Amino acid sequence: MKLSQKEAVFASEVVTRFELYNSLFLTLPFYRVKHTGTLLPFFTSHCEESVRQNIAPSEIIESFFGQYEQYVQAADRFDLLFRFIQYIERQVVLFDAIEDSAFNKTHSPEESGSLIALLQQSSTNSSTKAKLRQKLQDFSLRLVLTAHPTQFYPGRVLAIITDLTEAIKSNNINEIHLLLQQLGKTPFFNKSKPTPVNEAASLAWFLENVFYHVVSNLQKEIENEFEGPIFNAHQLIELGFWPGGDRDGNPNVTTQSTKEVSELLREILFRCYYRDFRSLRRRITFRGVEDYMNRLQDLFYQNSFVKAGEPKNQKDEIIENLEAVKDVLLKVHDGLFTDRIDDLVHKVRLFGCYFASLDIRQDSRVLRKAHQEGRVHLKNLLPDNYDSLSEEEKLALINFEEADIPAEGYEDLSTDTFSTIRLMKRMQSAGGEKASHRFIISNCQQASDILQLINMFLWSGWKKEELTVDFVPLFETVQDLKAAGTVMERLYSNPFYKEHLKNRDDKQVIMLGFSDSTKDGGYLMANWSIYKAKVELTALARKYGIQLAFFDGRGGPPARGGGKTHRFYATMGKEIANDQIQLTIQGQTISSQYGSFDTAHFNIEQMINAGVLSSYDENDKNTLSSKQKDLLASMADTSHKAFVSLREDPLFLKYLEEHSPLKLLSQINISSRPVKRNSGGELKLEDLRAISFVTAWTQLKQNIPGFYGVGSTLKKAKEDGIWDEVKELYESSGQFKTMMDNCIMSMSKADFRVTAYLESDPIFGAFWTRLKNEYDLTRRLMLELTGTTVLMEQYPVERRSIALREKIILPLVIIQHYALQQLESKNNDEETINVLNKLIIRTVYGIVNAGRNVA
């Protein structure tokens, strides 16, 4: 489908429908304030015109209310602004549903980047088909759902979106009308902060309603192309889960919440099985299967609705009974409905009794403290001065004795560590090894961080030969990425760890975090540091005969590693291990890319295709040459210097605190996780979570982490006479092109007109101008680099989608910055301050939710 055709489809299927249904939505009389829906279009137009004139948000709001005599009192004005927010939040949902309903029309399955196209090509060529089969047998995709707080619609809203999408697909006006009314009366946010278990329940909606169906269907579709199972040794698609297991900097995650989430995942999975089984039982009404069917009924029901004290892994028993039913059907009843038995067996093989693997994550500093406290129970195991020794001395002394020390009686976090290590064993007993088999060490800085954690497992009842756990170091900052090779070589050289890896099929997973490296070194340096680390770590793993898998902590927006993710993986080159793709999906990425069957099917298919395509690169065109690497390193260094210089500006954090909702993010009830790691102390940049950092810049409509320093880099390339080399790199390197295109996407969501009033601010004027100048410079040189006239010209449908979303939420941005400006007044009483804070908090939801198109 040509781009012009795709644009025409988008205009008719999305733009026109949104205008139609939005007009219907705006006439619904939801609230006690009359005519809210009538006034909103006028308010939106007023905001658009005023922003074009660089008028300050406070003046925009004041001049709007000046047109209406009935809004003289502050209380009435605030009330209307809250009503506008409620309407706009729902407009975003309506737009989401309309885009999702048109997904299969705006995304052709035959277009390049589609696994279906690859399968069709191979069907007529036996050697290509054999090669593809071999690649798929070696390849796996692991999607890990995380609880990072960038967007969570409650389950009740997700259900409405799903139903609304289906109603729009079939043009069922009556149903759409009813659902819009339901949407208008359904609350969008929680009145209190969610617990980790609440977060897990929210994310489990996607497991139950999307992934349960898509993962099974997609794997089956691929197997059908090869006329038989090709995934006997492994799963093509695996699911991971962080809510309830990720305790890094989140004191609300405890051993108890981890246990409850594990039980929740099991219950939800068995309810999925039970629904399928009830449908199956309506068809299989024959003699000879009664005992097997009754046992299955009991298994599915009990695990769905009755809490067991010590649940067991019953996967094999379920499959045995289903296969026994199938055997009777084949022998006695002409094979009727065996396809339905096969479908349920297929799902049980995929999801077992656990649904998604619950990863455990903790910070290395916490683990070091726990190791220190645990040693108290093991006399003479290590010298008293062990903690002050050098890394080399520690590695020489660490031994791997088994013991059975208490799980409790330490400081809270140490008790949690030892209790969770024991819980992992119980979770494996209940759901099989995959229920919980990975412990991720964030802020991993040395090999002893991993080996000491292994110590703690062996002190907690685990046996050396039965240590069915993968220890995953997480390297995040630019400095940690530089040291990663040294850390891993020490591990690969350690006799015990080498033996442990041998027991784990010589497979090592390494997690690389994008967000913190962006906050630490800026966009280009983060990308380059991760690329460079991957090349070094891959070479090291190959040297020691280790099968390496990278687990990428990639968030929603490009500043957190999101964007054109499948293109990122398709252009790795031969120097980077890419047999497995593992990545986090979080925030708006979950609902935008995996929120419906169609979108999830398409995006998972593209990710699998990306992994397969990288191995088809016979000419190795995606591997960077030494000259290209030198060029990228030089550019990253220039960008890094520009970003660090900005970070070191004394106004940097103060600007974020005063002109973004940063200080109020902790009051937003979408996450159990604190905004910063040192939650009790003063705000410091190093403690600030990367997600809060990026979110603050997103709310400002400046997106600094996604581009700052890139313009300065391109300018220096021109001055140094190497512009043609940079342009050639963009045209020849898929990796570099993806970096730049993602940067452009980030810039396309920036709008400095909203904060233009700060240009004359006596304190922040020069700082704002510095940000704006870098944006203008980057934009100008990016257009020259890409040979385009507007940002994202190469992606016209996405560009239009972003523009429409930005138009919908512009009033929210204006209301937020109006409230931030009003807070600067010294005359506000406590009640007014509370209302202004609430206005700011409420606008954050809609602004974030609208930014879903990050792929």
PDB file of N, CA and C in Angstrom, residues 765-818:
ATOM      1  N   GLY A 765      14.768  32.806  31.986  1.00  0.00           N
ATOM      2  CA  GLY A 765      14.733  33.233  30.584  1.00  0.00           C
ATOM      3  C   GLY A 765      15.886  32.682  29.753  1.00  0.00           C
ATOM      4  N   ALA A 766      17.116  32.859  30.262  1.00  0.00           N
ATOM      5  CA  ALA A 766      18.290  32.398  29.508  1.00  0.00           C
ATOM      6  C   ALA A 766      18.319  30.869  29.410  1.00  0.00           C
ATOM      7  N   PHE A 767      17.865  30.194  30.474  1.00  0.00           N
ATOM      8  CA  PHE A 767      17.858  28.726  30.474  1.00  0.00           C
ATOM      9  C   PHE A 767      16.854  28.207  29.447  1.00  0.00           C
ATOM     10  N   TRP A 768      15.654  28.803  29.432  1.00  0.00           N
ATOM     11  CA  TRP A 768      14.637  28.393  28.459  1.00  0.00           C
ATOM     12  C   TRP A 768      15.149  28.617  27.039  1.00  0.00           C
ATOM     13  N   THR A 769      15.790  29.766  26.813  1.00  0.00           N
ATOM     14  CA  THR A 769      16.318  30.087  25.491  1.00  0.00           C
ATOM     15  C   THR A 769      17.367  29.073  25.060  1.00  0.00           C
ATOM     16  N   ARG A 770      18.158  28.609  26.007  1.00  0.00           N
ATOM     17  CA  ARG A 770      19.170  27.588  25.723  1.00  0.00           C
ATOM     18  C   ARG A 770      18.511  26.307  25.218  1.00  0.00           C
ATOM     19  N   LEU A 771      17.431  25.901  25.867  1.00  0.00           N
ATOM     20  CA  LEU A 771      16.702  24.696  25.451  1.00  0.00           C
ATOM     21  C   LEU A 771      16.088  24.880  24.065  1.00  0.00           C
ATOM     22  N   LYS A 772      15.478  26.037  23.876  1.00  0.00           N
ATOM     23  CA  LYS A 772      14.806  26.320  22.599  1.00  0.00           C
ATOM     24  C   LYS A 772      15.815  26.398  21.449  1.00  0.00           C
ATOM     25  N   ASN A 773      16.954  26.990  21.690  1.00  0.00           N
ATOM     26  CA  ASN A 773      17.971  27.098  20.632  1.00  0.00           C
ATOM     27  C   ASN A 773      18.466  25.717  20.205  1.00  0.00           C
ATOM     28  N   GLU A 774      18.663  24.822  21.184  1.00  0.00           N
ATOM     29  CA  GLU A 774      19.114  23.467  20.838  1.00  0.00           C
ATOM     30  C   GLU A 774      18.027  22.727  20.058  1.00  0.00           C
ATOM     31  N   TYR A 775      16.762  22.953  20.431  1.00  0.00           N
ATOM     32  CA  TYR A 775      15.652  22.338  19.692  1.00  0.00           C
ATOM     33  C   TYR A 775      15.641  22.834  18.252  1.00  0.00           C
ATOM     34  N   ASP A 776      15.716  24.142  18.070  1.00  0.00           N
ATOM     35  CA  ASP A 776      15.686  24.722  16.717  1.00  0.00           C
ATOM     36  C   ASP A 776      16.866  24.228  15.882  1.00  0.00           C
ATOM     37  N   LEU A 777      18.040  24.183  16.510  1.00  0.00           N
ATOM     38  CA  LEU A 777      19.236  23.703  15.817  1.00  0.00           C
ATOM     39  C   LEU A 777      19.081  22.244  15.405  1.00  0.00           C
ATOM     40  N   THR A 778      18.610  21.425  16.338  1.00  0.00           N
ATOM     41  CA  THR A 778      18.433  19.996  16.053  1.00  0.00           C
ATOM     42  C   THR A 778      17.401  19.793  14.953  1.00  0.00           C
ATOM     43  N   ARG A 779      16.304  20.523  15.041  1.00  0.00           N
ATOM     44  CA  ARG A 779      15.239  20.387  14.042  1.00  0.00           C
ATOM     45  C   ARG A 779      15.758  20.753  12.644  1.00  0.00           C
ATOM     46  N   ARG A 780      16.447  21.885  12.542  1.00  0.00           N
ATOM     47  CA  ARG A 780      16.949  22.343  11.242  1.00  0.00           C
ATOM     48  C   ARG A 780      17.916  21.330  10.630  1.00  0.00           C
ATOM     49  N   LEU A 781      18.845  20.833  11.443  1.00  0.00           N
ATOM     50  CA  LEU A 781      19.856  19.913  10.918  1.00  0.00           C
ATOM     51  C   LEU A 781      19.299  18.511  10.685  1.00  0.00           C
ATOM     52  N   MET A 782      18.306  18.117  11.468  1.00  0.00           N
ATOM     53  CA  MET A 782      17.653  16.821  11.246  1.00  0.00           C
ATOM     54  C   MET A 782      16.913  16.824   9.899  1.00  0.00           C
ATOM     55  N   LEU A 783      16.244  17.922   9.598  1.00  0.00           N
ATOM     56  CA  LEU A 783      15.545  18.014   8.312  1.00  0.00           C
ATOM     57  C   LEU A 783      16.540  17.946   7.161  1.00  0.00           C
ATOM     58  N   GLU A 784      17.688  18.601   7.334  1.00  0.00           N
ATOM     59  CA  GLU A 784      18.717  18.553   6.299  1.00  0.00           C
ATOM     60  C   GLU A 784      19.287  17.143   6.171  1.00  0.00           C
ATOM     61  N   LEU A 785      19.530  16.498   7.302  1.00  0.00           N
ATOM     62  CA  LEU A 785      20.085  15.145   7.298  1.00  0.00           C
ATOM     63  C   LEU A 785      19.158  14.166   6.590  1.00  0.00           C
ATOM     64  N   THR A 786      17.867  14.285   6.851  1.00  0.00           N
ATOM     65  CA  THR A 786      16.892  13.325   6.314  1.00  0.00           C
ATOM     66  C   THR A 786      16.335  13.745   4.956  1.00  0.00           C
ATOM     67  N   GLY A 787      16.674  14.954   4.505  1.00  0.00           N
ATOM     68  CA  GLY A 787      16.180  15.434   3.216  1.00  0.00           C
ATOM     69  C   GLY A 787      14.689  15.648   3.204  1.00  0.00           C
ATOM     70  N   THR A 788      14.147  16.110   4.329  1.00  0.00           N
ATOM     71  CA  THR A 788      12.702  16.332   4.450  1.00  0.00           C
ATOM     72  C   THR A 788      12.410  17.798   4.786  1.00  0.00           C
ATOM     73  N   THR A 789      11.157  18.164   4.727  1.00  0.00           N
ATOM     74  CA  THR A 789      10.770  19.561   4.997  1.00  0.00           C
ATOM     75  C   THR A 789      10.018  19.711   6.317  1.00  0.00           C
ATOM     76  N   VAL A 790       9.455  18.601   6.826  1.00  0.00           N
ATOM     77  CA  VAL A 790       8.776  18.639   8.126  1.00  0.00           C
ATOM     78  C   VAL A 790       9.194  17.393   8.911  1.00  0.00           C
ATOM     79  N   LEU A 791       9.126  17.466  10.234  1.00  0.00           N
ATOM     80  CA  LEU A 791       9.483  16.323  11.068  1.00  0.00           C
ATOM     81  C   LEU A 791       8.558  15.150  10.775  1.00  0.00           C
ATOM     82  N   MET A 792       9.131  13.960  10.685  1.00  0.00           N
ATOM     83  CA  MET A 792       8.407  12.709  10.432  1.00  0.00           C
ATOM     84  C   MET A 792       7.720  12.683   9.068  1.00  0.00           C
ATOM     85  N   GLU A 793       8.277  13.397   8.116  1.00  0.00           N
ATOM     86  CA  GLU A 793       7.717  13.394   6.760  1.00  0.00           C
ATOM     87  C   GLU A 793       7.717  11.987   6.170  1.00  0.00           C
ATOM     88  N   GLN A 794       8.692  11.171   6.582  1.00  0.00           N
ATOM     89  CA  GLN A 794       8.789   9.803   6.062  1.00  0.00           C
ATOM     90  C   GLN A 794       7.723   8.881   6.657  1.00  0.00           C
ATOM     91  N   TYR A 795       7.052   9.329   7.710  1.00  0.00           N
ATOM     92  CA  TYR A 795       6.012   8.531   8.372  1.00  0.00           C
ATOM     93  C   TYR A 795       4.740   9.372   8.480  1.00  0.00           C
ATOM     94  N   PRO A 796       4.094   9.642   7.339  1.00  0.00           N
ATOM     95  CA  PRO A 796       2.981  10.609   7.329  1.00  0.00           C
ATOM     96  C   PRO A 796       1.775  10.211   8.182  1.00  0.00           C
ATOM     97  N   VAL A 797       1.460   8.920   8.246  1.00  0.00           N
ATOM     98  CA  VAL A 797       0.303   8.502   9.038  1.00  0.00           C
ATOM     99  C   VAL A 797       0.576   8.724  10.522  1.00  0.00           C
ATOM    100  N   GLU A 798       1.758   8.311  10.983  1.00  0.00           N
ATOM    101  CA  GLU A 798       2.093   8.524  12.386  1.00  0.00           C
ATOM    102  C   GLU A 798       2.188  10.017  12.706  1.00  0.00           C
ATOM    103  N   ARG A 799       2.733  10.778  11.756  1.00  0.00           N
ATOM    104  CA  ARG A 799       2.843  12.224  11.978  1.00  0.00           C
ATOM    105  C   ARG A 799       1.455  12.838  12.165  1.00  0.00           C
ATOM    106  N   ARG A 800       0.514  12.384  11.355  1.00  0.00           N
ATOM    107  CA  ARG A 800      -0.841  12.930  11.469  1.00  0.00           C
ATOM    108  C   ARG A 800      -1.516  12.483  12.764  1.00  0.00           C
ATOM    109  N   SER A 801      -1.269  11.232  13.141  1.00  0.00           N
ATOM    110  CA  SER A 801      -1.825  10.718  14.396  1.00  0.00           C
ATOM    111  C   SER A 801      -1.308  11.526  15.582  1.00  0.00           C
ATOM    112  N   ILE A 802       0.001  11.773  15.589  1.00  0.00           N
ATOM    113  CA  ILE A 802       0.586  12.562  16.671  1.00  0.00           C
ATOM    114  C   ILE A 802      -0.021  13.960  16.696  1.00  0.00           C
ATOM    115  N   ALA A 803      -0.144  14.584  15.516  1.00  0.00           N
ATOM    116  CA  ALA A 803      -0.682  15.947  15.442  1.00  0.00           C
ATOM    117  C   ALA A 803      -2.109  16.008  15.991  1.00  0.00           C
ATOM    118  N   LEU A 804      -2.919  15.005  15.663  1.00  0.00           N
ATOM    119  CA  LEU A 804      -4.302  14.987  16.155  1.00  0.00           C
ATOM    120  C   LEU A 804      -4.349  14.794  17.670  1.00  0.00           C
ATOM    121  N   ARG A 805      -3.500  13.914  18.164  1.00  0.00           N
ATOM    122  CA  ARG A 805      -3.453  13.685  19.612  1.00  0.00           C
ATOM    123  C   ARG A 805      -2.986  14.950  20.338  1.00  0.00           C
ATOM    124  N   GLU A 806      -1.973  15.609  19.790  1.00  0.00           N
ATOM    125  CA  GLU A 806      -1.476  16.837  20.416  1.00  0.00           C
ATOM    126  C   GLU A 806      -2.554  17.923  20.405  1.00  0.00           C
ATOM    127  N   LYS A 807      -3.368  17.949  19.358  1.00  0.00           N
ATOM    128  CA  LYS A 807      -4.463  18.925  19.290  1.00  0.00           C
ATOM    129  C   LYS A 807      -5.513  18.632  20.366  1.00  0.00           C
ATOM    130  N   ILE A 808      -5.825  17.358  20.561  1.00  0.00           N
ATOM    131  CA  ILE A 808      -6.822  16.979  21.565  1.00  0.00           C
ATOM    132  C   ILE A 808      -6.380  17.413  22.959  1.00  0.00           C
ATOM    133  N   ILE A 809      -5.094  17.213  23.274  1.00  0.00           N
ATOM    134  CA  ILE A 809      -4.640  17.467  24.653  1.00  0.00           C
ATOM    135  C   ILE A 809      -4.072  18.863  24.874  1.00  0.00           C
ATOM    136  N   LEU A 810      -4.008  19.688  23.829  1.00  0.00           N
ATOM    137  CA  LEU A 810      -3.470  21.037  24.023  1.00  0.00           C
ATOM    138  C   LEU A 810      -4.165  21.781  25.169  1.00  0.00           C
ATOM    139  N   PRO A 811      -5.499  21.713  25.276  1.00  0.00           N
ATOM    140  CA  PRO A 811      -6.141  22.391  26.417  1.00  0.00           C
ATOM    141  C   PRO A 811      -5.648  21.862  27.770  1.00  0.00           C
ATOM    142  N   LEU A 812      -5.357  20.555  27.853  1.00  0.00           N
ATOM    143  CA  LEU A 812      -4.829  20.002  29.105  1.00  0.00           C
ATOM    144  C   LEU A 812      -3.473  20.625  29.432  1.00  0.00           C
ATOM    145  N   VAL A 813      -2.633  20.760  28.424  1.00  0.00           N
ATOM    146  CA  VAL A 813      -1.299  21.343  28.618  1.00  0.00           C
ATOM    147  C   VAL A 813      -1.430  22.788  29.100  1.00  0.00           C
ATOM    148  N   ILE A 814      -2.353  23.520  28.477  1.00  0.00           N
ATOM    149  CA  ILE A 814      -2.561  24.929  28.859  1.00  0.00           C
ATOM    150  C   ILE A 814      -3.085  25.025  30.294  1.00  0.00           C
ATOM    151  N   ILE A 815      -4.051  24.152  30.640  1.00  0.00           N
ATOM    152  CA  ILE A 815      -4.594  24.163  32.013  1.00  0.00           C
ATOM    153  C   ILE A 815      -3.492  23.844  33.014  1.00  0.00           C
ATOM    154  N   GLN A 816      -2.656  22.855  32.695  1.00  0.00           N
ATOM    155  CA  GLN A 816      -1.574  22.482  33.611  1.00  0.00           C
ATOM    156  C   GLN A 816      -0.619  23.646  33.843  1.00  0.00           C
ATOM    157  N   HIS A 817      -0.201  24.296  32.774  1.00  0.00           N
ATOM    158  CA  HIS A 817       0.777  25.382  32.923  1.00  0.00           C
ATOM    159  C   HIS A 817       0.139  26.643  33.515  1.00  0.00           C
ATOM    160  N   TYR A 818      -1.144  26.804  33.280  1.00  0.00           N
ATOM    161  CA  TYR A 818      -1.881  27.884  33.962  1.00  0.00           C
ATOM    162  C   TYR A 818      -1.836  27.659  35.468  1.00  0.00           C
TER     163      TYR A 818
END
